[in-house]
Amino acid sequence: MPEKSGSMYYNYKNYFSIVLLAVADSNYRFTYIDIGAYGKECDSTIFKESSLWNLMEKNELHIPDPKPINELQDQDFSYVFLGDEAFALTTNLLRPFGGYHLITTKKVFNYRLSRARRYVECAFGILSNKWRILHRPLNVATDFAVDIVKAACILHNIIREKDGLHYEEHEINELPIMGFEDAVHQANYVRGGRHANEIRNNADFSSFDLDPYILIASSMGILTSALHDINIK
């Protein structure tokens, strides 16, 4: 529980948390993050207090102009962010139909929108399973907890960008850690894990904007948005 915070960080799941608002692309990379909102705040309030919403309202996000989906379509369609029921419907933000008694076409639409939104849900799953510190309460000051989550998101993007590196691609004398010679016999073995040391030594940080609140990846695909609670103690 953050000191002198009362119930501000106490969420509906009955624990203290800060909120990570994130947008992810089709490669599970975060293209926007906003961290630190009170756990008790509702999702729509957090979104409307974010810099992303302000830029969207001012039409300063440089979203491409509407155009047909394919050559067979004459109707122009807007580029949109995909969200869940917590977000309000706007020109550039698409959400599912509400309610339970929906006609078949609306159910099909909701299903397909949900499939597209899986990217951001998977991104959160990859993030929390890669950085196991997020599996337990962060027993640190709130500002430090925010920095931890920012760092995890940045490292997550770097690893996604550099995914696929293998030790066999490098000479023995290029191995990054002293004393790693014992593992040379594994040079012809393709390991299933991600090689953090190779990533750290070969990462090109120039392709990322490391602003404290906004992280822009070098390429963007399908954009999805969601919120995730970070447990703090």
Coordinates of N, CA and C in Angstrom, one line a residue:
M1 N 0.8 -1.2 0.0 CA 0.0 0.0 0.0 C 0.9 1.3 0.0
P2 N 0.8 2.1 -1.0 CA 1.5 3.4 -1.0 C 1.2 4.2 0.2
E3 N 2.2 4.9 0.7 CA 2.0 5.7 1.9 C 1.1 6.8 1.8
K4 N 0.1 6.9 2.7 CA -0.8 8.0 2.7 C -1.7 8.2 1.5
S5 N -2.0 7.0 0.8 CA -2.7 7.1 -0.4 C -4.2 6.7 -0.2
G6 N -4.5 6.3 1.0 CA -5.9 5.9 1.2 C -6.3 4.8 0.3
S7 N -7.4 4.9 -0.3 CA -7.9 3.9 -1.2 C -7.7 4.2 -2.7
M8 N -6.9 5.2 -3.0 CA -6.7 5.7 -4.4 C -6.2 4.6 -5.3
Y9 N -5.3 3.7 -4.8 CA -4.7 2.7 -5.6 C -5.4 1.3 -5.4
Y10 N -6.5 1.3 -4.6 CA -7.2 0.0 -4.4 C -8.2 -0.3 -5.5
N11 N -8.0 -1.3 -6.2 CA -8.8 -1.6 -7.4 C -10.0 -2.5 -7.1
Y12 N -10.8 -2.8 -8.1 CA -12.0 -3.6 -7.9 C -11.6 -5.1 -7.7
K13 N -10.4 -5.4 -7.9 CA -9.9 -6.8 -7.7 C -9.4 -7.0 -6.3
N14 N -9.5 -6.0 -5.5 CA -9.2 -6.0 -4.1 C -7.7 -6.1 -3.8
Y15 N -6.9 -5.4 -4.5 CA -5.5 -5.2 -4.2 C -5.1 -3.9 -4.7
F16 N -3.9 -3.4 -4.2 CA -3.4 -2.1 -4.6 C -2.6 -2.2 -6.0
S17 N -2.8 -1.3 -6.8 CA -2.2 -1.4 -8.2 C -2.1 0.0 -8.8
I18 N -1.1 0.1 -9.8 CA -1.1 1.2 -10.7 C -1.5 0.6 -12.1
V19 N -1.9 1.4 -13.0 CA -2.4 1.0 -14.3 C -1.5 1.2 -15.4
L20 N -1.3 0.2 -16.2 CA -0.5 0.4 -17.5 C -1.5 0.4 -18.6
L21 N -1.6 1.6 -19.3 CA -2.4 1.8 -20.5 C -1.4 1.6 -21.7
A22 N -1.7 0.7 -22.6 CA -0.7 0.4 -23.7 C -1.4 0.2 -25.0
V23 N -0.7 0.6 -26.0 CA -1.1 0.3 -27.4 C -0.1 -0.7 -28.0
A24 N -0.5 -1.7 -28.6 CA 0.5 -2.7 -29.2 C 0.2 -2.9 -30.7
D25 N 1.3 -3.3 -31.4 CA 1.1 -3.5 -32.8 C 1.0 -5.0 -33.1
S26 N 1.0 -5.5 -34.3 CA 0.8 -6.9 -34.7 C 2.0 -7.7 -34.4
N27 N 3.1 -7.1 -34.0 CA 4.3 -7.9 -33.6 C 4.5 -7.9 -32.1
Y28 N 3.4 -7.6 -31.4 CA 3.4 -7.7 -29.9 C 4.4 -6.6 -29.3
R29 N 4.6 -5.6 -30.0 CA 5.5 -4.5 -29.5 C 4.6 -3.3 -29.0
F30 N 5.0 -2.7 -27.9 CA 4.2 -1.6 -27.4 C 4.6 -0.3 -28.2
T31 N 3.6 0.4 -28.8 CA 3.8 1.6 -29.5 C 3.4 2.8 -28.7
Y32 N 2.8 2.6 -27.6 CA 2.4 3.7 -26.7 C 2.2 3.1 -25.3
I33 N 2.7 3.8 -24.3 CA 2.5 3.3 -22.9 C 2.2 4.5 -22.0
D34 N 1.3 4.4 -21.1 CA 1.1 5.4 -20.0 C 0.9 4.7 -18.7
I35 N 1.8 4.9 -17.8 CA 1.9 4.1 -16.5 C 1.7 5.0 -15.3
G36 N 1.0 4.5 -14.3 CA 1.0 5.2 -13.0 C -0.4 5.7 -12.6
A37 N -1.4 5.5 -13.4 CA -2.8 5.9 -13.0 C -3.2 5.1 -11.7
Y38 N -4.1 5.7 -10.9 CA -4.6 5.1 -9.7 C -5.4 3.8 -10.1
G39 N -5.2 2.8 -9.3 CA -5.8 1.5 -9.6 C -7.3 1.6 -9.5
K40 N -7.9 2.5 -8.7 CA -9.3 2.6 -8.5 C -10.0 3.3 -9.7
E41 N -9.3 4.0 -10.5 CA -9.9 4.7 -11.6 C -10.4 3.8 -12.7
C42 N -11.5 4.2 -13.3 CA -12.1 3.3 -14.4 C -11.3 3.5 -15.7
D43 N -11.4 2.5 -16.5 CA -10.6 2.5 -17.8 C -10.8 3.7 -18.6
S44 N -12.1 4.1 -18.8 CA -12.4 5.2 -19.7 C -11.8 6.5 -19.2
T45 N -11.8 6.7 -17.8 CA -11.2 7.9 -17.2 C -9.7 8.0 -17.5
I46 N -9.1 6.8 -17.3 CA -7.6 6.8 -17.5 C -7.3 7.1 -18.9
F47 N -8.0 6.6 -19.9 CA -7.8 6.8 -21.3 C -8.0 8.3 -21.6
K48 N -9.0 8.9 -21.1 CA -9.3 10.3 -21.5 C -8.4 11.3 -20.8
E49 N -7.6 10.8 -19.8 CA -6.6 11.7 -19.1 C -5.2 11.5 -19.7
S50 N -5.1 10.6 -20.7 CA -3.8 10.2 -21.3 C -3.4 11.2 -22.4
S51 N -2.2 11.3 -22.7 CA -1.7 12.1 -23.8 C -2.2 11.6 -25.1
L52 N -2.4 10.2 -25.2 CA -2.9 9.7 -26.5 C -4.3 10.2 -26.8
W53 N -5.1 10.3 -25.8 CA -6.5 10.8 -26.1 C -6.4 12.3 -26.5
N54 N -5.6 13.1 -25.8 CA -5.4 14.5 -26.1 C -5.0 14.7 -27.5
L55 N -4.0 13.9 -27.9 CA -3.5 14.1 -29.3 C -4.5 13.6 -30.3
M56 N -5.3 12.6 -30.0 CA -6.4 12.1 -30.9 C -7.4 13.2 -31.0
E57 N -7.8 13.8 -29.9 CA -8.8 14.9 -29.9 C -8.4 16.1 -30.8
K58 N -7.1 16.4 -30.7 CA -6.5 17.5 -31.4 C -6.2 17.2 -32.9
N59 N -6.4 15.9 -33.2 CA -6.0 15.4 -34.6 C -4.5 15.6 -34.9
E60 N -3.7 15.3 -33.9 CA -2.2 15.5 -34.0 C -1.5 14.2 -33.9
L61 N -2.2 13.1 -34.1 CA -1.5 11.8 -34.1 C -1.0 11.4 -35.5
H62 N -1.2 12.2 -36.5 CA -0.8 11.9 -37.9 C -1.3 10.5 -38.4
I63 N -2.5 10.2 -38.0 CA -3.2 9.0 -38.5 C -3.5 9.2 -40.0
P64 N -3.2 8.2 -40.8 CA -3.4 8.3 -42.3 C -4.9 8.6 -42.6
D65 N -5.1 9.2 -43.8 CA -6.4 9.5 -44.2 C -7.2 8.3 -44.5
P66 N -8.5 8.3 -44.4 CA -9.3 7.1 -44.7 C -9.1 6.7 -46.2
K67 N -9.2 5.4 -46.4 CA -9.0 4.9 -47.8 C -9.7 3.5 -47.8
P68 N -10.0 3.0 -49.1 CA -10.6 1.7 -49.2 C -9.7 0.6 -48.6
I69 N -10.4 -0.5 -48.1 CA -9.6 -1.6 -47.6 C -8.9 -2.3 -48.6
N70 N -9.5 -2.5 -49.8 CA -8.8 -3.1 -50.9 C -9.3 -2.5 -52.2
E71 N -8.8 -3.1 -53.3 CA -9.1 -2.5 -54.7 C -10.6 -2.7 -55.0
L72 N -11.2 -3.7 -54.4 CA -12.6 -4.0 -54.7 C -13.6 -3.1 -54.0
Q73 N -13.1 -2.3 -53.0 CA -14.0 -1.5 -52.2 C -13.9 0.0 -52.7
D74 N -15.0 0.7 -52.8 CA -15.1 2.1 -53.2 C -15.2 2.9 -51.9
Q75 N -15.7 2.4 -50.8 CA -15.9 3.1 -49.6 C -14.7 3.3 -48.8
D76 N -14.4 4.5 -48.3 CA -13.3 4.8 -47.5 C -13.5 4.4 -46.1
F77 N -12.5 3.8 -45.5 CA -12.6 3.4 -44.1 C -11.4 4.1 -43.3
S78 N -11.8 4.5 -42.1 CA -10.8 5.2 -41.2 C -9.8 4.2 -40.6
Y79 N -8.6 4.6 -40.4 CA -7.6 3.9 -39.6 C -8.1 4.0 -38.1
V80 N -8.1 2.9 -37.4 CA -8.6 2.9 -36.0 C -7.7 2.2 -35.0
F81 N -7.9 2.6 -33.8 CA -7.4 1.8 -32.7 C -8.5 0.9 -32.3
L82 N -8.1 -0.3 -31.8 CA -9.1 -1.3 -31.3 C -9.2 -1.3 -29.8
G83 N -10.3 -1.2 -29.2 CA -10.4 -1.3 -27.8 C -11.6 -2.2 -27.4
D84 N -11.7 -2.3 -26.1 CA -12.9 -3.1 -25.6 C -14.0 -2.2 -25.2
E85 N -15.0 -2.7 -24.4 CA -16.1 -2.0 -24.0 C -15.9 -0.8 -23.2
A86 N -14.7 -0.7 -22.6 CA -14.3 0.4 -21.7 C -14.1 1.7 -22.4
F87 N -13.9 1.6 -23.7 CA -13.5 2.8 -24.5 C -14.8 3.3 -25.3
A88 N -14.8 4.6 -25.4 CA -15.9 5.2 -26.2 C -15.7 5.1 -27.7
L89 N -16.7 4.9 -28.5 CA -16.6 4.9 -29.9 C -16.3 6.3 -30.5
T90 N -15.2 6.4 -31.3 CA -14.9 7.6 -31.9 C -14.5 7.3 -33.4
T91 N -14.2 8.3 -34.1 CA -13.8 8.1 -35.5 C -12.6 7.2 -35.7
N92 N -11.7 7.3 -34.8 CA -10.4 6.5 -34.9 C -10.3 5.5 -33.7
L93 N -11.4 5.2 -33.1 CA -11.3 4.2 -32.0 C -12.5 3.3 -32.2
L94 N -12.3 2.0 -32.4 CA -13.4 1.1 -32.6 C -13.5 0.1 -31.4
R95 N -14.8 -0.1 -31.0 CA -15.1 -0.9 -29.9 C -16.2 -1.9 -30.3
P96 N -16.3 -3.0 -29.5 CA -17.4 -4.0 -29.8 C -18.8 -3.4 -29.5
F97 N -19.8 -4.1 -30.1 CA -21.2 -3.8 -29.8 C -21.4 -4.2 -28.3
G98 N -22.2 -3.4 -27.6 CA -22.5 -3.8 -26.2 C -23.7 -4.6 -26.1
G99 N -24.0 -5.2 -25.0 CA -25.2 -6.0 -24.8 C -25.0 -7.5 -25.0
Y100 N -26.0 -8.2 -24.7 CA -25.9 -9.7 -24.8 C -26.8 -10.2 -25.9
H101 N -27.9 -9.6 -26.2 CA -28.9 -10.1 -27.2 C -28.6 -9.4 -28.5
L102 N -27.6 -9.8 -29.2 CA -27.1 -9.2 -30.4 C -27.5 -10.1 -31.6
I103 N -27.7 -9.5 -32.8 CA -28.0 -10.2 -34.0 C -26.7 -10.9 -34.4
T104 N -26.8 -11.8 -35.3 CA -25.6 -12.6 -35.7 C -24.5 -11.8 -36.3
T105 N -24.8 -10.8 -37.2 CA -23.8 -10.0 -37.8 C -23.0 -9.2 -36.7
K106 N -23.7 -8.7 -35.7 CA -23.0 -8.0 -34.6 C -22.1 -9.0 -33.8
K107 N -22.6 -10.2 -33.6 CA -21.8 -11.2 -32.9 C -20.5 -11.5 -33.6
V108 N -20.7 -11.6 -35.0 CA -19.5 -11.9 -35.8 C -18.5 -10.8 -35.8
F109 N -19.0 -9.6 -35.8 CA -18.1 -8.4 -35.7 C -17.4 -8.4 -34.4
N110 N -18.1 -8.6 -33.3 CA -17.4 -8.6 -32.0 C -16.3 -9.7 -31.9
Y111 N -16.6 -10.9 -32.5 CA -15.7 -12.0 -32.5 C -14.4 -11.6 -33.3
R112 N -14.6 -11.0 -34.5 CA -13.4 -10.6 -35.3 C -12.6 -9.5 -34.7
L113 N -13.3 -8.6 -34.0 CA -12.6 -7.5 -33.3 C -11.8 -8.0 -32.2
S114 N -12.4 -9.0 -31.5 CA -11.7 -9.6 -30.3 C -10.5 -10.4 -30.8
R115 N -10.5 -11.0 -31.9 CA -9.4 -11.7 -32.5 C -8.2 -10.7 -32.7
A116 N -8.6 -9.6 -33.2 CA -7.5 -8.6 -33.5 C -6.9 -8.0 -32.2
R117 N -7.8 -7.9 -31.2 CA -7.3 -7.4 -29.9 C -6.4 -8.4 -29.1
R118 N -6.4 -9.6 -29.6 CA -5.6 -10.6 -28.9 C -4.1 -10.2 -28.9
Y119 N -3.7 -9.4 -29.8 CA -2.3 -9.0 -29.9 C -1.9 -8.3 -28.6
V120 N -2.7 -7.3 -28.2 CA -2.3 -6.6 -27.0 C -2.4 -7.5 -25.8
E121 N -3.4 -8.4 -25.7 CA -3.5 -9.3 -24.6 C -2.3 -10.2 -24.5
C122 N -1.9 -10.7 -25.7 CA -0.7 -11.5 -25.7 C 0.6 -10.7 -25.4
A123 N 0.6 -9.5 -25.8 CA 1.8 -8.6 -25.4 C 1.9 -8.5 -23.9
F124 N 0.8 -8.3 -23.2 CA 0.8 -8.2 -21.8 C 1.3 -9.6 -21.2
G125 N 0.8 -10.7 -21.7 CA 1.2 -12.0 -21.3 C 2.7 -12.2 -21.4
I126 N 3.2 -11.9 -22.6 CA 4.7 -12.0 -22.9 C 5.5 -11.1 -21.9
L127 N 5.0 -9.9 -21.7 CA 5.7 -9.0 -20.8 C 5.8 -9.5 -19.4
S128 N 4.7 -10.0 -18.9 CA 4.7 -10.4 -17.5 C 5.4 -11.7 -17.3
N129 N 5.4 -12.6 -18.3 CA 6.1 -13.9 -18.1 C 7.6 -13.8 -18.4
K130 N 8.0 -12.8 -19.2 CA 9.4 -12.6 -19.4 C 10.0 -11.9 -18.2
W131 N 9.4 -10.9 -17.6 CA 9.9 -10.2 -16.5 C 9.1 -10.6 -15.3
R132 N 9.6 -11.6 -14.6 CA 8.8 -12.3 -13.5 C 8.6 -11.4 -12.3
I133 N 9.3 -10.3 -12.2 CA 9.0 -9.3 -11.1 C 7.6 -8.8 -11.1
L134 N 6.9 -8.9 -12.3 CA 5.6 -8.4 -12.4 C 4.6 -9.5 -11.9
H135 N 5.1 -10.7 -11.5 CA 4.2 -11.7 -11.0 C 4.0 -11.6 -9.5
R136 N 4.6 -10.6 -8.9 CA 4.5 -10.4 -7.5 C 4.3 -8.9 -7.2
P137 N 3.8 -8.6 -6.0 CA 3.7 -7.2 -5.6 C 5.0 -6.5 -5.7
L138 N 5.0 -5.2 -6.2 CA 6.3 -4.5 -6.2 C 6.4 -3.7 -4.9
N139 N 7.2 -4.2 -4.0 CA 7.3 -3.6 -2.7 C 8.3 -2.4 -2.7
V140 N 8.0 -1.4 -3.5 CA 8.9 -0.2 -3.7 C 8.0 1.0 -3.7
A141 N 8.6 2.2 -3.7 CA 7.9 3.4 -3.8 C 7.2 3.5 -5.2
T142 N 6.1 4.2 -5.2 CA 5.3 4.2 -6.4 C 6.0 4.7 -7.6
D143 N 6.8 5.8 -7.5 CA 7.6 6.3 -8.6 C 8.6 5.2 -9.1
F144 N 9.2 4.5 -8.2 CA 10.1 3.4 -8.6 C 9.4 2.3 -9.3
A145 N 8.2 2.0 -8.9 CA 7.4 1.0 -9.5 C 7.1 1.4 -11.0
V146 N 6.8 2.6 -11.2 CA 6.5 3.2 -12.5 C 7.7 3.0 -13.4
D147 N 8.9 3.3 -12.8 CA 10.2 3.2 -13.6 C 10.5 1.7 -13.9
I148 N 10.1 0.8 -13.0 CA 10.3 -0.6 -13.3 C 9.5 -1.1 -14.5
V149 N 8.2 -0.7 -14.5 CA 7.3 -1.1 -15.6 C 7.8 -0.4 -16.9
K150 N 8.2 0.8 -16.9 CA 8.7 1.5 -18.1 C 9.9 0.7 -18.6
A151 N 10.8 0.3 -17.8 CA 12.0 -0.4 -18.2 C 11.6 -1.8 -18.8
A152 N 10.7 -2.4 -18.2 CA 10.2 -3.7 -18.7 C 9.6 -3.6 -20.1
C153 N 8.9 -2.5 -20.3 CA 8.2 -2.3 -21.6 C 9.3 -2.0 -22.7
I154 N 10.3 -1.2 -22.3 CA 11.3 -0.9 -23.3 C 12.1 -2.2 -23.6
L155 N 12.5 -3.0 -22.6 CA 13.3 -4.2 -22.9 C 12.4 -5.2 -23.6
H156 N 11.1 -5.2 -23.4 CA 10.2 -6.1 -24.1 C 10.3 -5.8 -25.6
N157 N 10.2 -4.5 -26.0 CA 10.3 -4.1 -27.4 C 11.6 -4.5 -28.0
I158 N 12.7 -4.3 -27.3 CA 14.0 -4.6 -27.8 C 14.1 -6.1 -28.1
I159 N 13.6 -6.9 -27.2 CA 13.7 -8.3 -27.4 C 12.8 -8.8 -28.5
R160 N 11.6 -8.2 -28.7 CA 10.8 -8.5 -29.8 C 11.5 -8.1 -31.1
E161 N 12.2 -7.0 -31.1 CA 12.9 -6.5 -32.3 C 14.0 -7.4 -32.7
K162 N 14.7 -7.9 -31.7 CA 15.9 -8.7 -32.0 C 15.7 -10.2 -31.9
D163 N 14.4 -10.6 -31.8 CA 14.1 -12.0 -31.6 C 14.7 -12.8 -32.8
G164 N 15.2 -14.0 -32.5 CA 15.7 -14.9 -33.5 C 17.2 -15.0 -33.6
L165 N 17.9 -14.3 -32.7 CA 19.4 -14.4 -32.7 C 19.8 -15.7 -32.1
H166 N 20.9 -16.3 -32.6 CA 21.4 -17.6 -32.1 C 22.9 -17.5 -31.9
Y167 N 23.4 -18.3 -31.0 CA 24.8 -18.3 -30.7 C 25.6 -18.7 -31.9
E168 N 25.1 -19.7 -32.7 CA 25.9 -20.2 -33.8 C 26.2 -19.2 -34.8
E169 N 25.5 -18.0 -34.8 CA 25.8 -17.0 -35.7 C 27.0 -16.1 -35.4
H170 N 27.7 -16.4 -34.3 CA 28.8 -15.6 -33.8 C 30.0 -16.5 -33.6
E171 N 31.2 -15.8 -33.7 CA 32.4 -16.5 -33.4 C 32.6 -16.7 -31.9
I172 N 33.4 -17.7 -31.5 CA 33.6 -18.0 -30.1 C 34.1 -16.8 -29.4
N173 N 35.1 -16.0 -30.0 CA 35.6 -14.9 -29.3 C 34.7 -13.7 -29.2
E174 N 33.5 -13.8 -29.8 CA 32.5 -12.8 -29.7 C 31.5 -13.0 -28.6
L175 N 31.6 -14.2 -27.9 CA 30.7 -14.5 -26.8 C 30.8 -13.4 -25.8
P176 N 29.6 -12.9 -25.3 CA 29.6 -11.6 -24.5 C 30.0 -11.7 -23.1
I177 N 30.1 -12.9 -22.5 CA 30.3 -13.0 -21.0 C 31.6 -13.8 -20.8
M178 N 32.4 -13.3 -19.9 CA 33.6 -14.0 -19.5 C 33.3 -15.3 -18.8
G179 N 34.0 -16.4 -19.1 CA 33.7 -17.6 -18.5 C 32.6 -18.4 -19.2
F180 N 32.2 -17.9 -20.4 CA 31.1 -18.6 -21.1 C 31.7 -19.7 -22.0
E181 N 33.0 -19.9 -21.9 CA 33.7 -20.9 -22.8 C 33.1 -22.3 -22.6
D182 N 32.6 -22.6 -21.4 CA 32.0 -23.9 -21.0 C 30.8 -24.2 -21.9
A183 N 30.2 -23.2 -22.5 CA 29.0 -23.5 -23.3 C 29.3 -23.5 -24.8
V184 N 30.6 -23.5 -25.1 CA 30.9 -23.5 -26.6 C 30.5 -24.8 -27.2
H185 N 30.4 -25.9 -26.5 CA 30.0 -27.2 -27.1 C 28.6 -27.1 -27.5
Q186 N 27.8 -26.1 -27.1 CA 26.4 -26.0 -27.5 C 26.3 -25.1 -28.8
A187 N 27.4 -24.8 -29.4 CA 27.3 -23.8 -30.5 C 26.5 -24.3 -31.7
N188 N 26.3 -25.6 -31.9 CA 25.5 -26.1 -33.0 C 24.1 -26.5 -32.5
Y189 N 23.8 -26.1 -31.3 CA 22.5 -26.4 -30.8 C 21.6 -25.2 -30.7
V190 N 20.5 -25.2 -31.4 CA 19.6 -24.0 -31.4 C 18.7 -24.1 -30.2
R191 N 19.0 -23.1 -29.3 CA 18.2 -23.1 -28.0 C 16.9 -22.5 -28.2
G192 N 15.9 -22.9 -27.4 CA 14.6 -22.4 -27.5 C 14.4 -21.0 -26.8
G193 N 15.2 -20.7 -25.8 CA 15.0 -19.4 -25.1 C 15.5 -18.2 -25.9
R194 N 15.3 -17.0 -25.3 CA 15.8 -15.8 -25.9 C 17.1 -15.5 -25.3
H195 N 18.0 -15.0 -26.1 CA 19.4 -14.9 -25.6 C 19.6 -13.4 -25.2
A196 N 19.4 -13.1 -23.9 CA 19.4 -11.7 -23.4 C 20.8 -11.0 -23.7
N197 N 21.9 -11.8 -23.5 CA 23.2 -11.2 -23.6 C 23.4 -10.7 -25.1
E198 N 23.0 -11.6 -26.0 CA 23.2 -11.2 -27.4 C 22.3 -10.0 -27.8
I199 N 21.1 -10.0 -27.2 CA 20.2 -8.9 -27.5 C 20.8 -7.6 -26.9
R200 N 21.4 -7.7 -25.7 CA 21.9 -6.5 -25.1 C 23.1 -5.9 -25.8
N201 N 23.9 -6.8 -26.4 CA 25.1 -6.3 -27.1 C 24.8 -5.9 -28.5
N202 N 23.7 -6.3 -29.1 CA 23.4 -6.0 -30.5 C 22.3 -5.1 -30.7
A203 N 21.6 -4.7 -29.6 CA 20.4 -3.8 -29.7 C 20.8 -2.5 -30.3
D204 N 19.9 -2.0 -31.2 CA 20.0 -0.7 -31.8 C 19.0 0.2 -31.1
F205 N 19.5 1.0 -30.1 CA 18.5 1.8 -29.3 C 18.1 3.0 -30.1
S206 N 18.7 3.3 -31.3 CA 18.4 4.5 -32.0 C 17.0 4.4 -32.7
S207 N 16.5 3.1 -32.8 CA 15.2 2.9 -33.4 C 14.0 3.1 -32.5
F208 N 14.3 3.5 -31.2 CA 13.3 3.6 -30.2 C 13.3 5.0 -29.6
D209 N 12.1 5.6 -29.4 CA 11.9 6.8 -28.7 C 11.7 6.5 -27.2
L210 N 12.7 6.8 -26.4 CA 12.6 6.3 -25.0 C 12.0 7.4 -24.1
D211 N 11.0 8.1 -24.6 CA 10.3 9.1 -23.7 C 9.7 8.4 -22.5
P212 N 9.7 9.0 -21.3 CA 9.3 8.3 -20.1 C 7.8 7.8 -20.2
Y213 N 7.0 8.5 -21.0 CA 5.6 8.1 -21.1 C 5.2 7.5 -22.4
I214 N 5.9 7.8 -23.5 CA 5.5 7.3 -24.8 C 6.7 6.5 -25.4
L215 N 6.4 5.4 -25.9 CA 7.4 4.5 -26.5 C 6.9 4.2 -27.9
I216 N 7.6 4.7 -28.9 CA 7.2 4.5 -30.3 C 8.1 3.5 -30.9
A217 N 7.5 2.4 -31.4 CA 8.3 1.4 -32.0 C 8.6 1.8 -33.5
S218 N 9.6 1.2 -34.1 CA 10.0 1.7 -35.4 C 9.0 1.3 -36.5
S219 N 8.2 0.4 -36.3 CA 7.2 0.0 -37.3 C 5.9 -0.3 -36.6
M220 N 4.8 -0.1 -37.3 CA 3.5 -0.3 -36.7 C 2.6 -1.2 -37.6
G221 N 1.8 -2.1 -37.0 CA 0.9 -2.9 -37.7 C -0.5 -2.6 -37.2
I222 N -1.2 -3.7 -36.9 CA -2.5 -3.5 -36.3 C -2.4 -2.9 -34.9
L223 N -3.1 -1.9 -34.6 CA -3.0 -1.2 -33.3 C -4.2 -1.6 -32.4
T224 N -3.8 -2.1 -31.2 CA -4.8 -2.4 -30.3 C -4.5 -1.8 -28.9
S225 N -5.5 -1.6 -28.1 CA -5.2 -0.9 -26.9 C -5.9 -1.6 -25.7
A226 N -5.3 -1.5 -24.6 CA -5.9 -2.2 -23.4 C -5.2 -1.7 -22.1
L227 N -5.7 -2.1 -21.0 CA -5.2 -1.6 -19.7 C -4.8 -2.9 -18.9
H228 N -3.8 -2.7 -18.1 CA -3.3 -3.8 -17.3 C -2.9 -3.3 -15.9
D229 N -3.4 -4.0 -14.9 CA -3.1 -3.6 -13.5 C -1.7 -4.2 -13.1
I230 N -0.9 -3.3 -12.5 CA 0.4 -3.7 -12.0 C 0.3 -3.7 -10.4
N231 N 0.5 -4.9 -9.8 CA 0.3 -5.0 -8.4 C 1.4 -4.4 -7.6
I232 N 1.0 -3.5 -6.7 CA 2.0 -2.8 -5.8 C 1.6 -3.1 -4.4
K233 N 2.6 -3.1 -3.5 CA 2.4 -3.5 -2.1 C 2.5 -2.2 -1.2

